[in-house]
Structure formats: C-alpha cells, structure tokens
C-alpha cells in the first residue's frame, strides 16, 4: 500500500517504542525510502528502535498525558508532507489493585489509553480528510468486549477507544481515509510481563503480520488471532454470575 504513491510513503507511530507498533512496522512490505516517524517520550529508546527498522526513521517528542503534546505531535508529523499511515499504539496496563489504591492513576491510564487517542486521531483525521487519503490503525483489545473485574478500568478505556474508532470509521467513509481496528487478545510481551498467558494469546510479531496483511486488503477490523472473533461472541454470552467468578 506504500509502494505506488509516486513519492516515499510516510508512517507515524504514536507510541514509538511499542512492541506491537514496531512489529507492525517490521512486517510492512514497504520500500526502504519510506519515512517512519516514531513519536514518544524517551528519545534514546526511540532512536534505538529506529535503527532496527529497514526504513528512514525520525523521532518526534510525544507525551500522551500532555494536551499540548497531543496537539503538537500531529502538527509536527504533517509539517513536512502527507502522512499515509497513522498507528495509534500508545497504552499502559496499570494493575487494577494499584488503581483501587490510587484512583488518580486511573485517570492517567484513561488519558493514555483513550483520551489521547481521541484528540490525536481527530486532529490526524482532519489532516487525512484534507489529503483525501490515508489509513488510521487503532490498537483496541479483546478487553473492550466485556469488562472483567481483574482489569475493568483498562477494559472501559479500550471499550471507549473501540467505540471511538468505529464511529471515526463511519465518519470518514467516502473520504478516501480508512480506519483499521485491531483487536488482539493477550499479547506476550513487555505490557503483560509477569502475567500467565491467556488462551488464544499471540506475540507482537504475530500481531504485526496480521495487521500488515490487513493493511494490504480492504479489511476494516482484524482479530489476532482470528479465532478470537468468534470466541469474543461467546464471551458476551457467559452468564454474569459465572463471569463474575473469573479471577483474571
Ligand atoms: N500487550 C497486550 O497484551 C495487548 C493486547 C491488546 C491490545 N494491546 C494494546 O496495544 C497497544 C500497544 O501495546 P504493546 O503491547 O506494544 O505495549 P508496550 O510495548 O508497552 O507499548 C506501549 C507504548 O505506549 C507508550 N506510552 C505509554 N504511556 C505513554 C505516554 N504517557 N506518552 C507517550 N507514550 C506512552 C509506551 O512508551 P514508553 O516506552 O515511553 O513507556 C510504548 O511506546 C496498546 O494500546 C495496548 O493497550 C496490547
């Protein structure tokens, strides 16, 4: 999808050190002159991540908890030309017990997982609409399907993000701009370190491959693994007394 533009493609990764985001970039079949903008808060780690990618990489400062940064990151990304793909991969998974002890942490988690995506992606959508082209990739989660007592604040933020992404896709229909909604299950990696893997778990590389393939097709949403789609339907049907007993 980045091959026939007649100019080098440009990709923005919000959450520029995200394992899943970087795996998506690594799986993209894109020319070597593609420019990748890695947006995040740790310049050194962003630069190190860029060195591992087969593209021309640059770093943009981005703190998802700062309203000014949410605005400026999109201005800066589009300042040097069109952006073809925006990947929204920022996220944190704060344990529910910590949120119970300090509800202020819950507000920060919702800002990182939901509010910052709404503000940055609305701004990006405006730019892409004017371009008449582009794709927004949103990292939702199976956690959006039904809140679990083990992480219901995270689930609530993801449910909000998932609803936002579906509304945004409808709002952009016919403009040439596409939204790809990605719903992974448990992904074994940095975010879930120390947690026992759940059924139908995957790796960042598997998510990357699935997203890269979906970008090449006309898909508007992708479950990773695919079997999670029907499994999610079943999750919605589990009787509530049973659901409540789930420990995680
Ligand atoms: N891992 C899973 O099981 C799983 C499953 C489904 C969906 N997802 C979603 O997929 C996305 C990527 O997850 P991942 O597995 O790749 O996790 P990850 O490797 O921990 O990446 C999270 C990214 O968010 C960034 N971030 C967090 N708070 C930020 C802030 N205030 N400002 C700027 N950047 C911030 C991190 O930056 P730093 O490096 O600076 O911390 C990092 O780049 C997330 O939205 C996550 O919720 C993950």
CSV table of C-alpha atoms and ligand atoms in Angstrom, one decimal:
chain,number,residue,atom,x,y,z
A,1,UNK,CA,0.0,0.0,0.0
A,2,UNK,CA,3.0,2.3,0.3
A,3,UNK,CA,4.6,1.2,-3.0
A,4,UNK,CA,2.7,3.1,-5.7
A,5,UNK,CA,2.4,6.6,-4.2
A,6,UNK,CA,4.8,8.2,-6.6
A,7,UNK,CA,6.8,9.6,-3.6
A,8,UNK,CA,8.2,8.0,-0.5
A,9,UNK,CA,5.5,6.9,2.0
A,10,UNK,CA,5.3,8.3,5.5
A,11,UNK,CA,4.1,6.5,8.6
A,12,UNK,CA,3.5,7.9,12.1
A,13,UNK,CA,3.7,5.6,15.1
A,14,UNK,CA,2.2,7.1,18.2
A,15,UNK,CA,3.8,5.1,21.0
A,16,UNK,CA,7.0,4.8,19.1
A,17,UNK,CA,8.6,2.2,21.4
A,18,UNK,CA,5.5,-0.1,21.4
A,19,UNK,CA,6.4,-3.7,20.8
A,20,UNK,CA,3.3,-4.2,18.8
A,21,UNK,CA,3.7,-0.9,16.9
A,22,UNK,CA,7.3,-1.7,16.0
A,23,UNK,CA,6.3,-5.3,15.0
A,24,UNK,CA,3.7,-3.8,12.6
A,25,UNK,CA,6.3,-1.6,11.0
A,26,UNK,CA,8.7,-4.5,10.7
A,27,UNK,CA,6.1,-6.6,9.0
A,28,UNK,CA,5.1,-3.8,6.5
A,29,UNK,CA,6.1,-4.6,2.9
A,30,UNK,CA,7.2,-1.0,2.2
A,31,UNK,CA,10.1,0.5,0.2
A,32,UNK,CA,13.3,1.3,2.0
A,33,UNK,CA,12.8,5.1,1.4
A,34,UNK,CA,9.6,5.0,3.5
A,35,UNK,CA,9.9,7.6,6.3
A,36,UNK,CA,8.8,6.4,9.7
A,37,UNK,CA,8.1,8.9,12.5
A,38,UNK,CA,8.5,7.3,15.9
A,39,UNK,CA,6.6,9.5,18.5
A,40,UNK,CA,7.2,9.0,22.2
A,41,UNK,CA,8.7,10.3,25.4
A,42,UNK,CA,12.1,8.5,25.5
A,43,UNK,CA,14.3,9.8,22.7
A,44,UNK,CA,17.1,7.3,23.3
A,45,UNK,CA,14.9,4.3,23.1
A,46,UNK,CA,13.0,5.7,20.1
A,47,UNK,CA,16.3,6.2,18.3
A,48,UNK,CA,17.4,2.7,19.1
A,49,UNK,CA,14.1,1.3,17.9
A,50,UNK,CA,14.5,3.3,14.6
A,51,UNK,CA,17.9,1.7,14.0
A,52,UNK,CA,16.3,-1.7,13.9
A,53,UNK,CA,13.8,-0.8,11.2
A,54,UNK,CA,14.6,-1.0,7.4
A,55,UNK,CA,13.3,2.5,6.8
A,56,UNK,CA,14.3,6.1,7.2
A,57,UNK,CA,13.3,6.9,10.8
A,58,UNK,CA,13.0,10.1,12.7
A,59,UNK,CA,11.9,10.8,16.3
A,60,UNK,CA,9.1,13.1,17.5
A,61,UNK,CA,8.5,14.1,21.1
A,62,UNK,CA,5.1,12.9,22.4
A,63,UNK,CA,3.7,12.7,25.9
A,64,UNK,CA,0.2,11.3,25.7
A,65,UNK,CA,-0.6,12.9,29.1
A,66,UNK,CA,0.0,16.4,27.9
A,67,UNK,CA,-2.7,18.2,25.9
A,68,UNK,CA,-0.1,20.5,24.3
A,69,UNK,CA,1.9,17.4,23.2
A,70,UNK,CA,-1.2,15.7,21.8
A,71,UNK,CA,-1.7,18.8,19.6
A,72,UNK,CA,1.9,19.4,18.6
A,73,UNK,CA,2.7,15.8,17.6
A,74,UNK,CA,0.2,15.8,14.8
A,75,UNK,CA,1.2,19.3,13.6
A,76,UNK,CA,4.8,18.2,13.5
A,77,UNK,CA,4.1,14.9,11.8
A,78,UNK,CA,2.2,16.6,8.9
A,79,UNK,CA,4.5,19.7,8.7
A,80,UNK,CA,6.9,18.0,6.2
A,81,UNK,CA,4.3,16.5,4.0
A,82,UNK,CA,1.4,14.0,3.8
A,83,UNK,CA,1.2,11.1,6.2
A,84,UNK,CA,-0.1,7.8,4.8
A,85,UNK,CA,-0.5,5.6,7.9
A,86,UNK,CA,-1.0,6.7,11.5
A,87,UNK,CA,-0.7,3.8,14.0
A,88,UNK,CA,-2.1,4.6,17.5
A,89,UNK,CA,-0.3,2.2,19.8
A,90,UNK,CA,0.1,4.2,23.0
A,91,UNK,CA,-1.1,2.3,26.0
A,92,UNK,CA,-0.5,1.3,29.6
A,93,UNK,CA,-1.8,-1.6,31.7
A,94,UNK,CA,-1.8,-0.5,35.3
A,95,UNK,CA,-2.8,-3.3,37.6
A,96,UNK,CA,-6.4,-2.9,39.0
A,97,UNK,CA,-5.2,-3.1,42.6
A,98,UNK,CA,-3.0,-0.1,42.1
A,99,UNK,CA,-5.9,1.9,40.7
A,100,UNK,CA,-8.1,0.8,43.6
A,101,UNK,CA,-5.4,2.2,46.0
A,102,UNK,CA,-4.9,5.4,44.0
A,103,UNK,CA,-7.8,6.4,41.7
A,104,UNK,CA,-5.8,9.3,40.3
A,105,UNK,CA,-3.7,6.6,38.5
A,106,UNK,CA,-6.9,5.5,36.8
A,107,UNK,CA,-7.4,9.0,35.2
A,108,UNK,CA,-3.8,8.8,33.9
A,109,UNK,CA,-4.4,5.4,32.4
A,110,UNK,CA,-7.6,6.5,30.7
A,111,UNK,CA,-5.8,9.5,29.3
A,112,UNK,CA,-3.0,7.4,27.8
A,113,UNK,CA,-5.4,4.6,26.6
A,114,UNK,CA,-8.3,6.6,25.5
A,115,UNK,CA,-8.4,10.5,25.7
A,116,UNK,CA,-5.0,11.0,24.0
A,117,UNK,CA,-6.1,8.7,21.1
A,118,UNK,CA,-9.3,10.7,20.7
A,119,UNK,CA,-7.5,14.1,20.5
A,120,UNK,CA,-4.6,13.0,18.3
A,121,UNK,CA,-6.7,10.9,15.9
A,122,UNK,CA,-9.4,13.6,15.5
A,123,UNK,CA,-6.5,16.0,14.5
A,124,UNK,CA,-4.9,13.4,12.3
A,125,UNK,CA,-8.3,12.6,10.7
A,126,UNK,CA,-8.8,16.2,9.8
A,127,UNK,CA,-5.5,16.3,8.0
A,128,UNK,CA,-6.0,13.0,6.2
A,129,UNK,CA,-9.5,14.1,5.2
A,130,UNK,CA,-8.0,17.1,3.5
A,131,UNK,CA,-5.3,14.9,1.9
A,132,UNK,CA,-8.2,12.6,0.7
A,133,UNK,CA,-6.2,9.5,1.6
A,134,UNK,CA,-4.5,7.7,4.5
A,135,UNK,CA,-5.1,4.9,7.0
A,136,UNK,CA,-5.5,5.1,10.8
A,137,UNK,CA,-4.6,1.9,12.7
A,138,UNK,CA,-6.2,1.7,16.2
A,139,UNK,CA,-5.0,-0.9,18.7
A,140,UNK,CA,-8.1,-1.9,20.6
A,141,UNK,CA,-8.2,-5.2,22.6
A,142,UNK,CA,-10.4,-8.1,23.4
A,143,UNK,CA,-10.7,-6.3,26.8
A,144,UNK,CA,-13.1,-3.9,25.0
A,145,UNK,CA,-15.6,-6.7,24.5
A,146,UNK,CA,-16.7,-7.2,28.1
A,147,UNK,CA,-15.3,-5.7,31.3
A,148,UNK,CA,-13.6,-8.2,33.7
A,149,UNK,CA,-13.2,-7.4,37.4
A,150,UNK,CA,-9.5,-8.0,37.1
A,151,UNK,CA,-9.0,-5.0,34.8
A,152,UNK,CA,-12.2,-3.2,34.2
A,153,UNK,CA,-10.7,0.3,34.1
A,154,UNK,CA,-8.4,-0.8,31.3
A,155,UNK,CA,-11.4,-2.6,29.7
A,156,UNK,CA,-13.5,0.6,30.0
A,157,UNK,CA,-10.8,2.7,28.3
A,158,UNK,CA,-10.4,0.1,25.5
A,159,UNK,CA,-14.2,-0.1,25.1
A,160,UNK,CA,-14.3,3.7,24.7
A,161,UNK,CA,-11.4,3.6,22.2
A,162,UNK,CA,-13.1,0.8,20.2
A,163,UNK,CA,-16.4,2.7,20.0
A,164,UNK,CA,-14.5,5.9,19.0
A,165,UNK,CA,-12.6,4.0,16.2
A,166,UNK,CA,-15.9,2.5,14.9
A,167,UNK,CA,-17.5,6.0,14.9
A,168,UNK,CA,-14.5,7.6,13.3
A,169,UNK,CA,-14.5,4.9,10.5
A,170,UNK,CA,-18.1,5.7,9.8
A,171,UNK,CA,-17.5,9.4,9.8
A,172,UNK,CA,-14.6,9.0,7.3
A,173,UNK,CA,-16.5,6.7,4.9
A,174,UNK,CA,-16.3,8.1,1.4
A,175,UNK,CA,-13.4,10.5,2.1
A,176,UNK,CA,-10.6,8.2,1.0
A,177,UNK,CA,-9.5,7.7,4.6
A,178,UNK,CA,-9.7,4.3,6.2
A,179,UNK,CA,-9.7,3.1,9.8
A,180,UNK,CA,-8.3,-0.3,10.6
A,181,UNK,CA,-9.4,-1.5,14.0
A,182,UNK,CA,-7.1,-4.2,15.6
A,183,UNK,CA,-8.4,-6.3,18.4
A,184,UNK,CA,-5.6,-8.5,19.8
A,185,UNK,CA,-6.1,-10.9,22.7
A,186,UNK,CA,-3.4,-11.3,25.3
A,187,UNK,CA,-0.1,-10.5,23.7
A,188,UNK,CA,3.0,-11.9,25.3
A,189,UNK,CA,5.4,-9.1,25.8
A,190,UNK,CA,6.5,-6.0,27.8
A,191,UNK,CA,3.0,-4.9,28.7
A,192,UNK,CA,2.0,-8.3,30.0
A,193,UNK,CA,5.4,-9.3,31.5
A,194,UNK,CA,4.9,-11.5,34.6
A,195,UNK,CA,1.3,-12.4,33.8
A,196,UNK,CA,0.5,-16.0,32.8
A,197,UNK,CA,-0.5,-16.2,29.1
A,198,UNK,CA,-4.3,-16.4,28.5
A,199,UNK,CA,-5.9,-18.7,26.0
A,200,UNK,CA,-5.6,-17.6,22.3
A,201,UNK,CA,-2.6,-15.4,23.2
A,202,UNK,CA,-0.2,-14.2,20.5
A,203,UNK,CA,3.2,-12.5,20.1
A,204,UNK,CA,3.8,-8.9,18.9
A,205,UNK,CA,5.3,-10.4,15.6
A,206,UNK,CA,2.0,-12.3,15.0
A,207,UNK,CA,0.0,-9.1,15.6
A,208,UNK,CA,2.4,-7.3,13.2
A,209,UNK,CA,2.0,-9.9,10.5
A,210,UNK,CA,-1.8,-9.9,10.8
A,211,UNK,CA,-2.0,-6.1,10.7
A,212,UNK,CA,0.4,-5.8,7.7
A,213,UNK,CA,-1.8,-8.3,5.8
A,214,UNK,CA,-5.0,-6.4,6.8
A,215,UNK,CA,-3.4,-3.2,5.5
A,216,UNK,CA,-2.9,-4.9,2.1
A,217,UNK,CA,-6.5,-6.0,2.0
A,218,UNK,CA,-9.7,-3.9,2.4
A,219,UNK,CA,-10.3,-5.1,5.9
A,220,UNK,CA,-11.7,-2.7,8.4
A,221,UNK,CA,-11.1,-4.8,11.5
A,222,UNK,CA,-8.8,-7.7,12.5
A,223,UNK,CA,-8.8,-10.0,15.4
A,224,UNK,CA,-5.5,-11.5,16.5
A,225,UNK,CA,-5.6,-14.5,16.4
A,226,UNK,CA,-8.5,-14.7,14.0
A,227,UNK,CA,-10.3,-17.3,16.3
A,228,UNK,CA,-10.7,-14.6,18.8
A,229,UNK,CA,-13.6,-13.1,16.8
A,230,UNK,CA,-16.0,-16.0,17.3
A,231,UNK,CA,-14.6,-16.5,20.8
A,232,UNK,CA,-15.5,-12.9,21.7
A,233,UNK,CA,-19.1,-13.6,20.7
A,234,UNK,CA,-19.1,-16.5,23.1
A,235,UNK,CA,-17.6,-14.3,25.9
A,236,UNK,CA,-20.6,-11.9,25.6
A,237,UNK,CA,-22.9,-14.9,26.3
A,238,UNK,CA,-21.3,-16.2,29.5
A,239,UNK,CA,-23.9,-15.8,32.3
A,240,UNK,CA,-23.0,-12.9,34.7
A,241,UNK,CA,-22.7,-15.0,37.9
A,242,UNK,CA,-20.1,-17.2,36.1
A,243,UNK,CA,-18.4,-14.2,34.6
A,244,UNK,CA,-18.0,-12.6,38.0
A,245,UNK,CA,-16.2,-15.7,39.3
A,246,UNK,CA,-13.4,-15.2,36.7
A,247,UNK,CA,-10.2,-14.4,38.5
A,248,UNK,CA,-8.5,-12.7,35.6
B,1,LIG,N1,0.2,-6.4,25.1
B,1,LIG,C1,-1.0,-6.8,25.1
B,1,LIG,O1,-1.4,-7.9,25.6
B,1,LIG,C2,-2.1,-6.0,24.3
B,1,LIG,C3,-3.3,-6.6,23.9
B,1,LIG,C4,-4.2,-5.9,23.2
B,1,LIG,C5,-4.0,-4.6,22.9
B,1,LIG,N2,-2.8,-4.0,23.3
B,1,LIG,C6,-2.7,-2.6,23.0
B,1,LIG,O2,-1.7,-2.4,22.0
B,1,LIG,C7,-1.0,-1.2,22.2
B,1,LIG,C8,0.5,-1.5,22.2
B,1,LIG,O3,0.8,-2.3,23.3
B,1,LIG,P1,2.2,-3.0,23.4
B,1,LIG,O4,2.0,-4.5,23.7
B,1,LIG,O5,3.0,-2.7,22.2
B,1,LIG,O6,2.8,-2.3,24.7
B,1,LIG,P2,4.2,-1.6,25.0
B,1,LIG,O7,5.3,-2.2,24.3
B,1,LIG,O8,4.2,-1.4,26.5
B,1,LIG,O9,3.9,-0.2,24.3
B,1,LIG,C9,3.1,0.9,24.9
B,1,LIG,C10,3.5,2.2,24.3
B,1,LIG,O10,2.8,3.2,24.8
B,1,LIG,C11,3.7,4.3,25.2
B,1,LIG,N3,3.2,5.1,26.2
B,1,LIG,C12,2.7,4.8,27.4
B,1,LIG,N4,2.4,5.9,28.1
B,1,LIG,C13,2.7,7.0,27.3
B,1,LIG,C14,2.7,8.4,27.5
B,1,LIG,N5,2.2,8.9,28.6
B,1,LIG,N6,3.1,9.1,26.5
B,1,LIG,C15,3.7,8.6,25.3
B,1,LIG,N7,3.7,7.3,25.1
B,1,LIG,C16,3.3,6.5,26.1
B,1,LIG,C17,5.0,3.5,25.6
B,1,LIG,O11,6.1,4.4,25.7
B,1,LIG,P3,7.3,4.1,26.7
B,1,LIG,O12,8.2,3.2,26.1
B,1,LIG,O13,7.8,5.5,26.9
B,1,LIG,O14,6.7,3.6,28.0
B,1,LIG,C18,5.0,2.5,24.5
B,1,LIG,O15,5.6,3.1,23.3
B,1,LIG,C19,-1.5,-0.6,23.5
B,1,LIG,O16,-2.6,0.3,23.2
B,1,LIG,C20,-2.1,-1.8,24.2
B,1,LIG,O17,-3.2,-1.4,25.1
B,1,LIG,C21,-1.8,-4.7,24.0
